[in-house]
Coordinates of C-alpha atoms in Angstrom, one line a residue:
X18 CA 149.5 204.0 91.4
X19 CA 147.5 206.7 92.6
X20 CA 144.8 207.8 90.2
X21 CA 145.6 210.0 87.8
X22 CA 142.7 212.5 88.6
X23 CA 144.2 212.4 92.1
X24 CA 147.8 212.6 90.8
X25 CA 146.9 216.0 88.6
X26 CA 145.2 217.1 91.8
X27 CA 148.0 217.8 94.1
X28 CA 150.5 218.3 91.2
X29 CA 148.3 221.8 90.7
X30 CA 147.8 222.3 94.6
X31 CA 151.6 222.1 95.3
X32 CA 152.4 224.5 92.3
X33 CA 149.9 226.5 93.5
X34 CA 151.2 226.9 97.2
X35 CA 155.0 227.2 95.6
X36 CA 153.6 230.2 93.5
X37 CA 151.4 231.5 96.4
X38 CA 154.8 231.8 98.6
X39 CA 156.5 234.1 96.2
X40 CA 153.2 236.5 95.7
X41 CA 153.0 239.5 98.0
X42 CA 150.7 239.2 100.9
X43 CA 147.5 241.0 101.6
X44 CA 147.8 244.4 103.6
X45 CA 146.3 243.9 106.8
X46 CA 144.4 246.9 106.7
X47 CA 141.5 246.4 109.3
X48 CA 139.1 245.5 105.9
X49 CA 140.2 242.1 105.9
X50 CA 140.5 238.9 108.0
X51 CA 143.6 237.4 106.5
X52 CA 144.1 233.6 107.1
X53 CA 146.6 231.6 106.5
X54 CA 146.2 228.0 105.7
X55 CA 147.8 224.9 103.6
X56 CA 145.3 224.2 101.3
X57 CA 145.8 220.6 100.3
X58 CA 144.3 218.6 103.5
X59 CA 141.1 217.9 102.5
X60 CA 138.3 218.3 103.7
X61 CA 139.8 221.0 106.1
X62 CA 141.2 223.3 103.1
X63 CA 141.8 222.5 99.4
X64 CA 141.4 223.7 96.1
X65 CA 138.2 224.1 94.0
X66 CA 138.7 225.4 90.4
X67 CA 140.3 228.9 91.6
X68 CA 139.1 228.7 95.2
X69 CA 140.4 227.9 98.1
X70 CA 137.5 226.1 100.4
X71 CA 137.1 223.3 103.6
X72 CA 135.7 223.2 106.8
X73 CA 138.5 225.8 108.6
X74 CA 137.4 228.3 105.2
X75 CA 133.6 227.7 106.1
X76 CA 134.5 228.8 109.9
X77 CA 136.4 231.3 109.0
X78 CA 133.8 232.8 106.7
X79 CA 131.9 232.8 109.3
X80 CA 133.6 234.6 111.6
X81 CA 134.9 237.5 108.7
X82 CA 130.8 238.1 107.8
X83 CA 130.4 238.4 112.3
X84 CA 133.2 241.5 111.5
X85 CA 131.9 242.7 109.1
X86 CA 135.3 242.0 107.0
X87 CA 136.3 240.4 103.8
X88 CA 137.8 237.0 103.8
X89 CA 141.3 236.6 102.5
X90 CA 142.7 232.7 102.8
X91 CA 146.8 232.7 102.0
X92 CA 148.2 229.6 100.8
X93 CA 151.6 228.7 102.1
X94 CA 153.6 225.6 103.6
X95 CA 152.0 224.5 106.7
X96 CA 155.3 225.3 108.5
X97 CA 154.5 228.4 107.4
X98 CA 151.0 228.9 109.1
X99 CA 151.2 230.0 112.6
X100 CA 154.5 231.6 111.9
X101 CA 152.6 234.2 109.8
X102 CA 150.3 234.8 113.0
X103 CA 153.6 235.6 114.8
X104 CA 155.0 237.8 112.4
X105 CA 151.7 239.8 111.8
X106 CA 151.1 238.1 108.2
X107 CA 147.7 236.8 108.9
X108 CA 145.2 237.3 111.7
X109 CA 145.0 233.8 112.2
X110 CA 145.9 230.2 111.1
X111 CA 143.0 227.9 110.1
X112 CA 145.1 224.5 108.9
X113 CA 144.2 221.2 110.8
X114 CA 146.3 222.4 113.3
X115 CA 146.8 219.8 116.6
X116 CA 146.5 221.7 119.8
X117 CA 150.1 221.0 121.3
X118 CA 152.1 222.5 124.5
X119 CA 154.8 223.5 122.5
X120 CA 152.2 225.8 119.8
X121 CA 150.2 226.8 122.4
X122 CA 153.5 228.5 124.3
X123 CA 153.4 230.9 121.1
X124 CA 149.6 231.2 119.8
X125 CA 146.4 231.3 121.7
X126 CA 143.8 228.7 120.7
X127 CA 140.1 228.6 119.6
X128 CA 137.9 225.9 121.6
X129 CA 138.7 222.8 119.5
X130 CA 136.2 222.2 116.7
X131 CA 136.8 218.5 115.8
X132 CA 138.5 215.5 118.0
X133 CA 141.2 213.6 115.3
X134 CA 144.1 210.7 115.1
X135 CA 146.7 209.9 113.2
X136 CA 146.4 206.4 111.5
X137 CA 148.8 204.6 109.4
X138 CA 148.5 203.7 105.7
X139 CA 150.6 201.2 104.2
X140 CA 150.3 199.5 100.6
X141 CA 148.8 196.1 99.8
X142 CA 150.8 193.2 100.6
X143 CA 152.3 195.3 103.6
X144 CA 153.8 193.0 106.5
X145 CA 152.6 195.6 108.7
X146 CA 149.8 195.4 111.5
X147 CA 150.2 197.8 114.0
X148 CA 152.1 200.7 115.2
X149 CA 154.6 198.5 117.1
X150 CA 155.6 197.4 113.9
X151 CA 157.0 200.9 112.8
X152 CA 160.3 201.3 114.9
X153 CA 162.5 200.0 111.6
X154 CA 160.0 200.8 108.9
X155 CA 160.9 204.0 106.7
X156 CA 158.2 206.4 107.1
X157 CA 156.5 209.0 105.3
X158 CA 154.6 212.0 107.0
X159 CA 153.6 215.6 106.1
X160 CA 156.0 218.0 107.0
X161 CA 155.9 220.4 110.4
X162 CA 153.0 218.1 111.3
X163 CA 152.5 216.0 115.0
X164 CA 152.9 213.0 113.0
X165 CA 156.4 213.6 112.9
X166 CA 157.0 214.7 115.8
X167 CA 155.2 212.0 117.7
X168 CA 157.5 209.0 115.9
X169 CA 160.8 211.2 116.6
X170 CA 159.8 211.0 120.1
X171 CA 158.4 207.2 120.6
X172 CA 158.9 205.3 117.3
X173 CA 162.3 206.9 115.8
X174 CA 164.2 208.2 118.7
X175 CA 167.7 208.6 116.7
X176 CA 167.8 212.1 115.9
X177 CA 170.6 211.0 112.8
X178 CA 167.8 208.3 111.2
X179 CA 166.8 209.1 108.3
X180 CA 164.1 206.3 108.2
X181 CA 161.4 209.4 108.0
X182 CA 161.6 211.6 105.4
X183 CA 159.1 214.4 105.1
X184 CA 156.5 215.1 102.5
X185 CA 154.6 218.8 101.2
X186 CA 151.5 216.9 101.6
X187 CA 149.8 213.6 102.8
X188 CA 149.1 212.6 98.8
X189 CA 152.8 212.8 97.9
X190 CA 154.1 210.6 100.6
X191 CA 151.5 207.9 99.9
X192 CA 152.7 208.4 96.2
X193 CA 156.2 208.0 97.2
X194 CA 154.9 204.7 99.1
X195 CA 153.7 203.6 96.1
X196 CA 156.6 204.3 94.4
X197 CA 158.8 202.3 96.9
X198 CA 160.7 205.4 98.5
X199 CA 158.6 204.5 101.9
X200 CA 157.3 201.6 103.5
X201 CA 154.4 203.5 105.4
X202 CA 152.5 206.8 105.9
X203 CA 151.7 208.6 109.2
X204 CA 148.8 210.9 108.5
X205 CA 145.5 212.8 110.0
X206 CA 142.6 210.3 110.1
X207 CA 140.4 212.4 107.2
X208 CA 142.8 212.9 104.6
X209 CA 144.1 209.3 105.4
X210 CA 140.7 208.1 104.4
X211 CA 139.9 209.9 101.5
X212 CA 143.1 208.6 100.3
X213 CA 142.5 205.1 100.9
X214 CA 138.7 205.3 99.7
X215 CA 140.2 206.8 96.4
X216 CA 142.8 203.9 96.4
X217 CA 141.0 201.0 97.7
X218 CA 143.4 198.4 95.4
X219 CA 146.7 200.0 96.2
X220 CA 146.4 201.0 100.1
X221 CA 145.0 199.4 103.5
X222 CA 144.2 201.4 106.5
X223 CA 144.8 200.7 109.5
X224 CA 142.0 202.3 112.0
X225 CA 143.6 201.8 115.2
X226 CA 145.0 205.2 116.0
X227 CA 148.5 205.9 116.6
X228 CA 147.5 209.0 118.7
X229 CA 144.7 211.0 119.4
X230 CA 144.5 214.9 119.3
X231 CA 142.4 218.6 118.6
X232 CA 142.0 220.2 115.9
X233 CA 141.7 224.7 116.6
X234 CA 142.2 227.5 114.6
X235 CA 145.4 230.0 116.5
X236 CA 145.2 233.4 116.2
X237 CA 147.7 235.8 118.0
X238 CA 147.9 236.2 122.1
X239 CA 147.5 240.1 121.5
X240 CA 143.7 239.3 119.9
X241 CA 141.5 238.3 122.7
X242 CA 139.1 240.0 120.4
X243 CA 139.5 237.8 117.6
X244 CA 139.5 234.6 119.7
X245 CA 136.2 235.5 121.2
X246 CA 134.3 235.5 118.1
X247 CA 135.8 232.7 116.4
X248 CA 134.9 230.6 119.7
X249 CA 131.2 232.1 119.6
X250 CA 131.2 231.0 115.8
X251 CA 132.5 227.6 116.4
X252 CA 130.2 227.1 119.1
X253 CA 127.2 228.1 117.4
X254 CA 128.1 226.1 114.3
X255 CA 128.3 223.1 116.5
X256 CA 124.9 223.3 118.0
X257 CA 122.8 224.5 114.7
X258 CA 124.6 221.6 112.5
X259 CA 126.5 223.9 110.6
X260 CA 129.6 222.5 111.5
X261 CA 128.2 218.5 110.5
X262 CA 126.8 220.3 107.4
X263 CA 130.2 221.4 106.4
X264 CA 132.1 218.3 106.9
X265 CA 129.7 216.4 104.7
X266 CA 129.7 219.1 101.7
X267 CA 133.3 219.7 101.4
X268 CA 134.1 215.4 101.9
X269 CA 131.8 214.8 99.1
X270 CA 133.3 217.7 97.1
X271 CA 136.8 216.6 97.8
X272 CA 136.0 212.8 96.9
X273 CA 134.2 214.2 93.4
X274 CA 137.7 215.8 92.8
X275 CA 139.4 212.7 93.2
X276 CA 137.5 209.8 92.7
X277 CA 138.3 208.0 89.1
X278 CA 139.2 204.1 88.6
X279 CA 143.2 203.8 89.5
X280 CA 145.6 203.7 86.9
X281 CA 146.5 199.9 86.5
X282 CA 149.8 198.6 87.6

């Protein structure tokens, strides 16, 4: 089983996202950068006590204090993210979000700020080895995510399978793995290993990558404005080792949340 701090720990994010969906949403008002994120995918975004922080929140603050604006990060579903953009609900998305043809058709694009994968977790005692071996495997991934849509296109082509079934989060389909429900998870490479180093007796990882990908923050096509700074940030953060800095605080602050001996079997 997953351990129980762990366990607690996405229990309270995904009630908190469920309740952040029915709360009203922040006038954009020209005081405020509004940004909407889905704040369980450590270390990019997740909850700390009443706060919302990660990497994308540390860019982002960076970016509201070069405006001279307030920060205000909305939790919501990460289907939800850039769709908010689009419909004028936040300025921009900061999620993890993978750079694709299809997003980038409706949102403009920062400069990438980290080079990911997606890797594949699967429990102990797993017969599987390798990506070829998912074709008749069920298969858990995060919702709305390139996970899925990569195995729907290579590994699951029959649009009526229901061999993948999609989670709220990467912690609830590895607990649904656990559970039996799925055989294997499809998910980003740093949440994938904070959830194996946190379950070192119950998962394996496998580190050869199923794909390989970008990670930028989308704001809207009509905000050149907007764009342009977060790129200056990002580029500057890179270069100073603010952008290293922040990966190592918020993964060791992430791993302090969840780290506890596993619940025995």
């Amino acid at each position: 089983m997953i351990s129980k701090k762990m366990l607690l720990w996405m229990i309270v994010s995904s009630f908190a996202a469920v309740l952040c969906l029915s709360c009203g949403k922040t006038e954009r008002d020209g005081q405020n950068l509004i940004v909407s994120t889905e704040a369980t995918f450590p270390p990019y975004e997740f909850r700390s006590g009443d706060k919302i922080v990660g990497v994308d929140i540390d860019i982002m603050q960076k970016v509201a204090e070069r405006l001279g604006k307030k920060l205000v990060v909305e939790d919501t579903s990460f289907n939800s993210v850039i769709t908010h953009v689009l419909t004028g609900k936040a300025d921009a998305a900061a999620s993890g979000i993978t750079v694709t043809e299809d997003r980038s058709m409706k949102v403009a694009f920062s400069e990438p700020y980290v080079e990911a994968c997606q890797l594949i977790l699967i429990p102990k005692g797993s017969d599987v080895t390798g990506a070829e071996m998912l074709k008749n495997k069920r298969i858990g991934v995060q919702e709305g995510t390139t996970a899925y849509d990569y195995l729907r296109e290579n590994v699951i082509t029959d649009k009526t399978s229901s061999l993948i079934s999609q989670f709220p989060n990467p912690s609830l389909a590895v607990e649904a793995m656990l559970a039996g429900k799925v055989d294997v998870v499809v998910c980003d490479q740093d949440p994938a290993r904070m959830l194996y180093a946190n379950n070192p007796d119950e998962l394996i990882l496998l580190t050869e990558p199923l794909t390989k990908e970008s990670y930028a923050i989308a704001v809207g096509k009509d905000n050149p404005s907007l764009l342009n700074t977060i790129n200056e940030v990002i580029r500057e953060m890179k270069s100073n080792g603010e952008l290293a800095e922040s990966f190592r605080k918020n993964e060791a602050l992430a791993k302090s949340m969840t780290s506890e001996t596993p619940v025995s079997k």
